[in-house]
Short mmCIF file of C-alpha atoms and ligand atoms in Angstrom, two decimals:
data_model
loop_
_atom_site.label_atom_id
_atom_site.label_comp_id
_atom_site.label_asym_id
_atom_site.label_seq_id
_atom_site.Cartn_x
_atom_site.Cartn_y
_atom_site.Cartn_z
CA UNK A 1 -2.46 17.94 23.77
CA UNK A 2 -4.67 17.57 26.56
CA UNK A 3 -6.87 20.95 27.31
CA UNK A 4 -9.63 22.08 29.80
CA UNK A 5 -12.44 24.10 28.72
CA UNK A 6 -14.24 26.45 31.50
CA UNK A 7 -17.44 26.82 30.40
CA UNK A 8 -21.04 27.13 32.27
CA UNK A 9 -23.13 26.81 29.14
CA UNK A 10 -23.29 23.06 28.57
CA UNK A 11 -24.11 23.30 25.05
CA UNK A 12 -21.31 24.93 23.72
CA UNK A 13 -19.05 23.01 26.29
CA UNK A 14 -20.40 20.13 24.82
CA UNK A 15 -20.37 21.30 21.36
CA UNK A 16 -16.63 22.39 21.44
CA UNK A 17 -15.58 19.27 23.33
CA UNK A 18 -16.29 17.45 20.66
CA UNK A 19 -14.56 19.46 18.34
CA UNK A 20 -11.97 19.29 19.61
CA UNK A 21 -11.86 15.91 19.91
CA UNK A 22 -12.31 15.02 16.44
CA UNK A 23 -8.69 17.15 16.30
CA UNK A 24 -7.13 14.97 18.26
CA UNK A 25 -6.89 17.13 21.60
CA UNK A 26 -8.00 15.24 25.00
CA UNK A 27 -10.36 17.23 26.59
CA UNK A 28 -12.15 17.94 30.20
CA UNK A 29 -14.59 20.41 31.19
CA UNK A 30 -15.50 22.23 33.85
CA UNK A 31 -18.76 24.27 34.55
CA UNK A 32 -17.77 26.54 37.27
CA UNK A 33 -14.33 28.24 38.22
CA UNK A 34 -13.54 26.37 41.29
CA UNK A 35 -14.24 23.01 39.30
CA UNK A 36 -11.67 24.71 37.11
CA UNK A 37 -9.26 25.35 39.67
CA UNK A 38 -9.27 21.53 41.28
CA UNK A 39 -8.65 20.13 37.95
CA UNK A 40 -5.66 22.32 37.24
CA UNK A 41 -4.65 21.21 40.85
CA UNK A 42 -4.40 17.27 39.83
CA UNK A 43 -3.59 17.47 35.61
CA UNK A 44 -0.94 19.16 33.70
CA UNK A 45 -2.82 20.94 30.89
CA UNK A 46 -1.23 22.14 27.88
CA UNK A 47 -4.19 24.66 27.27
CA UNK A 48 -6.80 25.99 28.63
CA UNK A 49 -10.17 27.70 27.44
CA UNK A 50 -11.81 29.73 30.32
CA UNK A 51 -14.84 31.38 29.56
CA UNK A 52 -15.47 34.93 30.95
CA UNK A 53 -18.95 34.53 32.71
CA UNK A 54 -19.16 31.93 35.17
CA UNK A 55 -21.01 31.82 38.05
CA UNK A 56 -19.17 32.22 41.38
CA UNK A 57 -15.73 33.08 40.28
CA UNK A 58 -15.49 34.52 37.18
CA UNK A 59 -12.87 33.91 34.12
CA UNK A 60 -10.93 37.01 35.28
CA UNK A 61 -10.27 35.60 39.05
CA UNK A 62 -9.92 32.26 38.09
CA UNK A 63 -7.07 33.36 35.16
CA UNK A 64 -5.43 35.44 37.90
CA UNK A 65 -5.54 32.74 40.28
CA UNK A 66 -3.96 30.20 37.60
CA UNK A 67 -0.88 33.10 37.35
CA UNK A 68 -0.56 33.31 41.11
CA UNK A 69 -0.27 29.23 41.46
CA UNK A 70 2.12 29.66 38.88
CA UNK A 71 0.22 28.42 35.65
CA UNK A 72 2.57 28.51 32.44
CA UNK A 73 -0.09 27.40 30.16
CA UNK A 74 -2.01 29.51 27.19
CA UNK A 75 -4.91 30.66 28.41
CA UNK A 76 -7.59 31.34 25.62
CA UNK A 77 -10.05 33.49 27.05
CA UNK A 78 -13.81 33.44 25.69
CA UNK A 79 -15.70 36.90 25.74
CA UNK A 80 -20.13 37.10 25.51
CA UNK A 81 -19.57 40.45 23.73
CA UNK A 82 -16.80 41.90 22.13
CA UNK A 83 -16.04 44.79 24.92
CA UNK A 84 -12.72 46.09 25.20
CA UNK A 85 -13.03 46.65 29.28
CA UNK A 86 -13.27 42.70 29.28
CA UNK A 87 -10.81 42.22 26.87
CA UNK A 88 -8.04 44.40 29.04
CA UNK A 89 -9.34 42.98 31.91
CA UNK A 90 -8.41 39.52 30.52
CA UNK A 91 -5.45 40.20 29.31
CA UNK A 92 -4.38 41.92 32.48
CA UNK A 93 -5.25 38.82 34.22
CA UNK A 94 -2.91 36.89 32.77
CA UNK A 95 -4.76 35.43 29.52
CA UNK A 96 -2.67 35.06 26.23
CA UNK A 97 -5.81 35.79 24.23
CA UNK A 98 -9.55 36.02 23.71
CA UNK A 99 -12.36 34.71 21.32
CA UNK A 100 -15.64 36.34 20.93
CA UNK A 101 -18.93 34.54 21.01
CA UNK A 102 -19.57 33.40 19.14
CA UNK A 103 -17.94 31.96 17.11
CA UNK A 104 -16.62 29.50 14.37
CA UNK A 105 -14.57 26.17 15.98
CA UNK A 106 -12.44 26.90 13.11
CA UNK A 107 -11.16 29.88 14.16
CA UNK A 108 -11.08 28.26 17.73
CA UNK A 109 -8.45 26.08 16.40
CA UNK A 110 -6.30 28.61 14.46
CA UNK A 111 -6.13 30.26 17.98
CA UNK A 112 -5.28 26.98 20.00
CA UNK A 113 -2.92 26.06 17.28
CA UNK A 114 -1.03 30.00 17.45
CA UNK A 115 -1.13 29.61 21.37
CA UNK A 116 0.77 26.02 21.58
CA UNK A 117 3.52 27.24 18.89
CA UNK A 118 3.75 30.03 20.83
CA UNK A 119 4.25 28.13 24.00
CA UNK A 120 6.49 25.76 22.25
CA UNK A 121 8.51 28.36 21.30
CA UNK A 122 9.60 25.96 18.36
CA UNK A 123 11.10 29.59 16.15
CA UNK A 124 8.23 29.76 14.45
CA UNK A 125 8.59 26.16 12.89
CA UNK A 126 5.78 24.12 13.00
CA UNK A 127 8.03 20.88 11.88
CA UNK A 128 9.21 19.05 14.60
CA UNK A 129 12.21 16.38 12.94
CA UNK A 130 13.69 13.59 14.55
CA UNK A 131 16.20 11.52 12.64
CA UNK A 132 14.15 11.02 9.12
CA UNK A 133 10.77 11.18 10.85
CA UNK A 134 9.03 14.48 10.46
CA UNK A 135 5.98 15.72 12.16
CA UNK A 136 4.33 19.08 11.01
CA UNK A 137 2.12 20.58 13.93
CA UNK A 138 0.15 22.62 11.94
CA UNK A 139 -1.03 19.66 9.53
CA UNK A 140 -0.78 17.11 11.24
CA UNK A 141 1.18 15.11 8.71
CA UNK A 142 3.57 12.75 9.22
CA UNK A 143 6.66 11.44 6.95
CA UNK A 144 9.45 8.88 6.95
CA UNK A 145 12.23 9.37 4.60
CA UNK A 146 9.91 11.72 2.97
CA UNK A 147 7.06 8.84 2.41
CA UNK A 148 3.83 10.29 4.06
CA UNK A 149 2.28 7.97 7.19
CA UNK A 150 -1.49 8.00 7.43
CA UNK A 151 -2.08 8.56 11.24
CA UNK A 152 -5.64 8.65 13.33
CA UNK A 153 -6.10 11.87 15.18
CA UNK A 154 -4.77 9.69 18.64
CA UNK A 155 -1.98 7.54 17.45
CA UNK A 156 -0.63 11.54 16.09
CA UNK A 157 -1.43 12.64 19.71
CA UNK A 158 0.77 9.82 21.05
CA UNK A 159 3.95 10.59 18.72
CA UNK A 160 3.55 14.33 18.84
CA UNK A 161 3.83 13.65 23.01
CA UNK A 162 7.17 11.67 22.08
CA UNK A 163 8.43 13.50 19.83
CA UNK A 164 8.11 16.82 21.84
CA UNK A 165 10.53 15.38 24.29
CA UNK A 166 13.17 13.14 21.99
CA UNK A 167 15.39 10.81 24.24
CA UNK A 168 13.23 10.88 27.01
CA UNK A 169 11.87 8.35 28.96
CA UNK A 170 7.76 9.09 28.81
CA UNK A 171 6.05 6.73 31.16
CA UNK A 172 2.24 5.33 29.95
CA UNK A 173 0.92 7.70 32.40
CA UNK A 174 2.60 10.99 31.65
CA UNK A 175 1.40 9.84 27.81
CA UNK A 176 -1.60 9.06 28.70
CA UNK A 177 -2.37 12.09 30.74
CA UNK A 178 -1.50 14.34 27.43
CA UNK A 179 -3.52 12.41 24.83
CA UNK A 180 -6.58 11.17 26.82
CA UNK A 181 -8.80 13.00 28.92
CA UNK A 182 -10.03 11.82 32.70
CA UNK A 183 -12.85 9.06 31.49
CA UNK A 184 -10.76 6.86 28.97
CA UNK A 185 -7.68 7.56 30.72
CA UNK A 186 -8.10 4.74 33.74
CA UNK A 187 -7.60 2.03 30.67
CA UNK A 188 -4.40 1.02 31.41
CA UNK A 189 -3.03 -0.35 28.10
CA UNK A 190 -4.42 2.21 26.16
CA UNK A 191 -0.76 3.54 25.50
CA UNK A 192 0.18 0.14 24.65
CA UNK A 193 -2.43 -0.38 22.20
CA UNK A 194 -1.27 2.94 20.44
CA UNK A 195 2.47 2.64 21.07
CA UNK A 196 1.73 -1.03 18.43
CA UNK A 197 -0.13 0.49 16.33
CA UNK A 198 2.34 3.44 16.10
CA UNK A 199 5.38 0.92 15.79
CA UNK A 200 3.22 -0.80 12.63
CA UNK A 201 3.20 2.33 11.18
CA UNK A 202 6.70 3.75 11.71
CA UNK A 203 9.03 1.40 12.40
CA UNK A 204 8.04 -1.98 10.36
CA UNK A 205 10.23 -2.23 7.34
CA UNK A 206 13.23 0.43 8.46
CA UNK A 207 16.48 -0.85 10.05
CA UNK A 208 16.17 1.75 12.33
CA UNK A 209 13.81 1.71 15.02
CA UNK A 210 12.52 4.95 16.45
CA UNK A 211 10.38 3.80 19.45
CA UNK A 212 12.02 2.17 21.76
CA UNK A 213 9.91 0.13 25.01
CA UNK A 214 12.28 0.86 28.48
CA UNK A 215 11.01 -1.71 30.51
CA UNK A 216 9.50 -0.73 33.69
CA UNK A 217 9.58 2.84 32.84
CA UNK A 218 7.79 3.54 29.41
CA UNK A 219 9.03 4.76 26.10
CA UNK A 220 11.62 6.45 24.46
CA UNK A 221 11.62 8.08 20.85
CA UNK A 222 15.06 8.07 19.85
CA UNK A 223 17.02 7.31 16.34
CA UNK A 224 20.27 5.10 18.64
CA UNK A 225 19.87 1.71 18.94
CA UNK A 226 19.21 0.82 22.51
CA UNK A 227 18.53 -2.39 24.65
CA UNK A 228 18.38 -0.70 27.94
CA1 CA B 301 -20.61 31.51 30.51
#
C-alpha cells in the first residue's frame, strides 16, 4: 500500500510516517498542497491523508482538485478541531472521511484499514485466497494449506500487491511503486530481493509453485504451472 500524507506540521508528519511504516505501508509526504498535487501527478497512491490546514491551498481545494483530475483513491481527511462546518466541507469536497486531532495512530489505522476494504470492495471479506494460500488484510497473516507463514511487514506488502491482482503480470516497478516509497524505491533489485525471500517462504517444499518470474516483464502469482 503505498500512501501520501499532506501535512504542514513536520512533527506529526514525521511521527505518523513512521507509523505507518512499521505497518508495512510505503509512505511520502508532502508539506504544502501543491507539493501534494505534483506527487499525485507522477505516483499512483492507494491512499491518501490530507490534512485540513495547509498553507496556500488548503485540504478542501486540494481534495476537490484530486476529484476534478479524477482521483479514485480514499481520501482520509485530518481536522485541528472537531467542527462540523469543516467536516461537511470535507466531505463535500470529495473526502471519504475525517480524523480529529489529535489523535491515536491506532485509530489512524482502523480508518486506513476501513477505507482500503472499502475501496477494494472485496464484500466485506478481508481474506483474499488464491489456490491454498490465504492472506487476511486485516491481520496481516498469512497461511499455506492452513500452516501459518511468518512474514516481515514488506515481504507482506509485496504478496498482498500480487495477490490483489492474481494472473497478472506485475512488473518490479509497478511493485515497487506500491510497497516502497520515493527514497528506497531507485534500488533496483529491491523486488528481487523480496520476490526470494517470498519464494523461501511460500513456495520451498510445495509441488506447486505460486510465484512465477516472466522474464523480461516481472511476476506473476498464479496456482498453473507456467514456463512462459
Ligand atoms: Ca496543518
Amino acid at each position: 500500500m503505498r500512501l501520501l500524507i499532506v501535512e504542514d506540521e513536520r512533527k506529526i508528519a514525521v511521527y505518523v510516517k513512521r507509523g505507518l511504516e512499521e505497518q508495512g505501508y510505503a509512505v511520502d509526504t508532502a508539506f504544502t498542497g501543491r507539493e501534494a498535487l505534483d506527487w499525485v501527478e507522477t505516483v499512483a497512491y492507494d491512499i491518501i491523508v490530507l490534512d485540513l490546514l495547509l498553507p496556500e491551498l488548503d485540504g478542501i481545494s486540494v481534495c476537490r482538485e484530486l476529484r476534478m483530475r479524477g482521483l479514485r483513491a480514499p481520501i482520509l481527511m485530518l481536522t485541528a478541531r472537531d467542527s462540523i462546518d469543516d467536516r461537511v466541507a470535507g466531505l463535500d469536497a470529495g473526502a471519504d472521511d475525517y480524523l480529529v486531532k489529535p489523535f491515536a495512530l491506532r485509530e489512524l489505522l482502523a480508518r486506513l484499514r476501513a477505507l482500503t476494504r472499502r475501496a477494494a470492495d472485496v464484500s466485506r471479506s478481508a481474506i483474499i485466497q488464491m489456490a491454498d494460500l490465504s492472506l487476511d488484510t486485516l491481520t496481516h497473516r498469512v497461511r499455506r494449506a492452513g500452516r501459518l507463514i511468518e512474514l516481515t511487514a514488506k515481504e507482506y506488502a509485496v504478496l498482498e500487491c500480487l495477490m490483489r491482482e492474481p494472473e497478472r503480470v506485475l512488473s518490479r516497478t509497478v511493485i515497487a511503486e506500491h510497497v516502497w516509497n520515493y527514497d528506497t524505491f531507485n534500488q533496483s533489485n529491491i523486488v528481487d530481493v523480496y520476490i526470494r525471500n517470498l519464494r523461501r517462504k511460500i513456495d520451498d517444499g510445495w509441488e506447486i509453485k505460486l510465484i512465477h518470474t516472466i522474464r523480461g516483464a516481472g511476476y506473476r502469482l498464479s496456482a498453473e504451472d507456467q514456463t512462459c
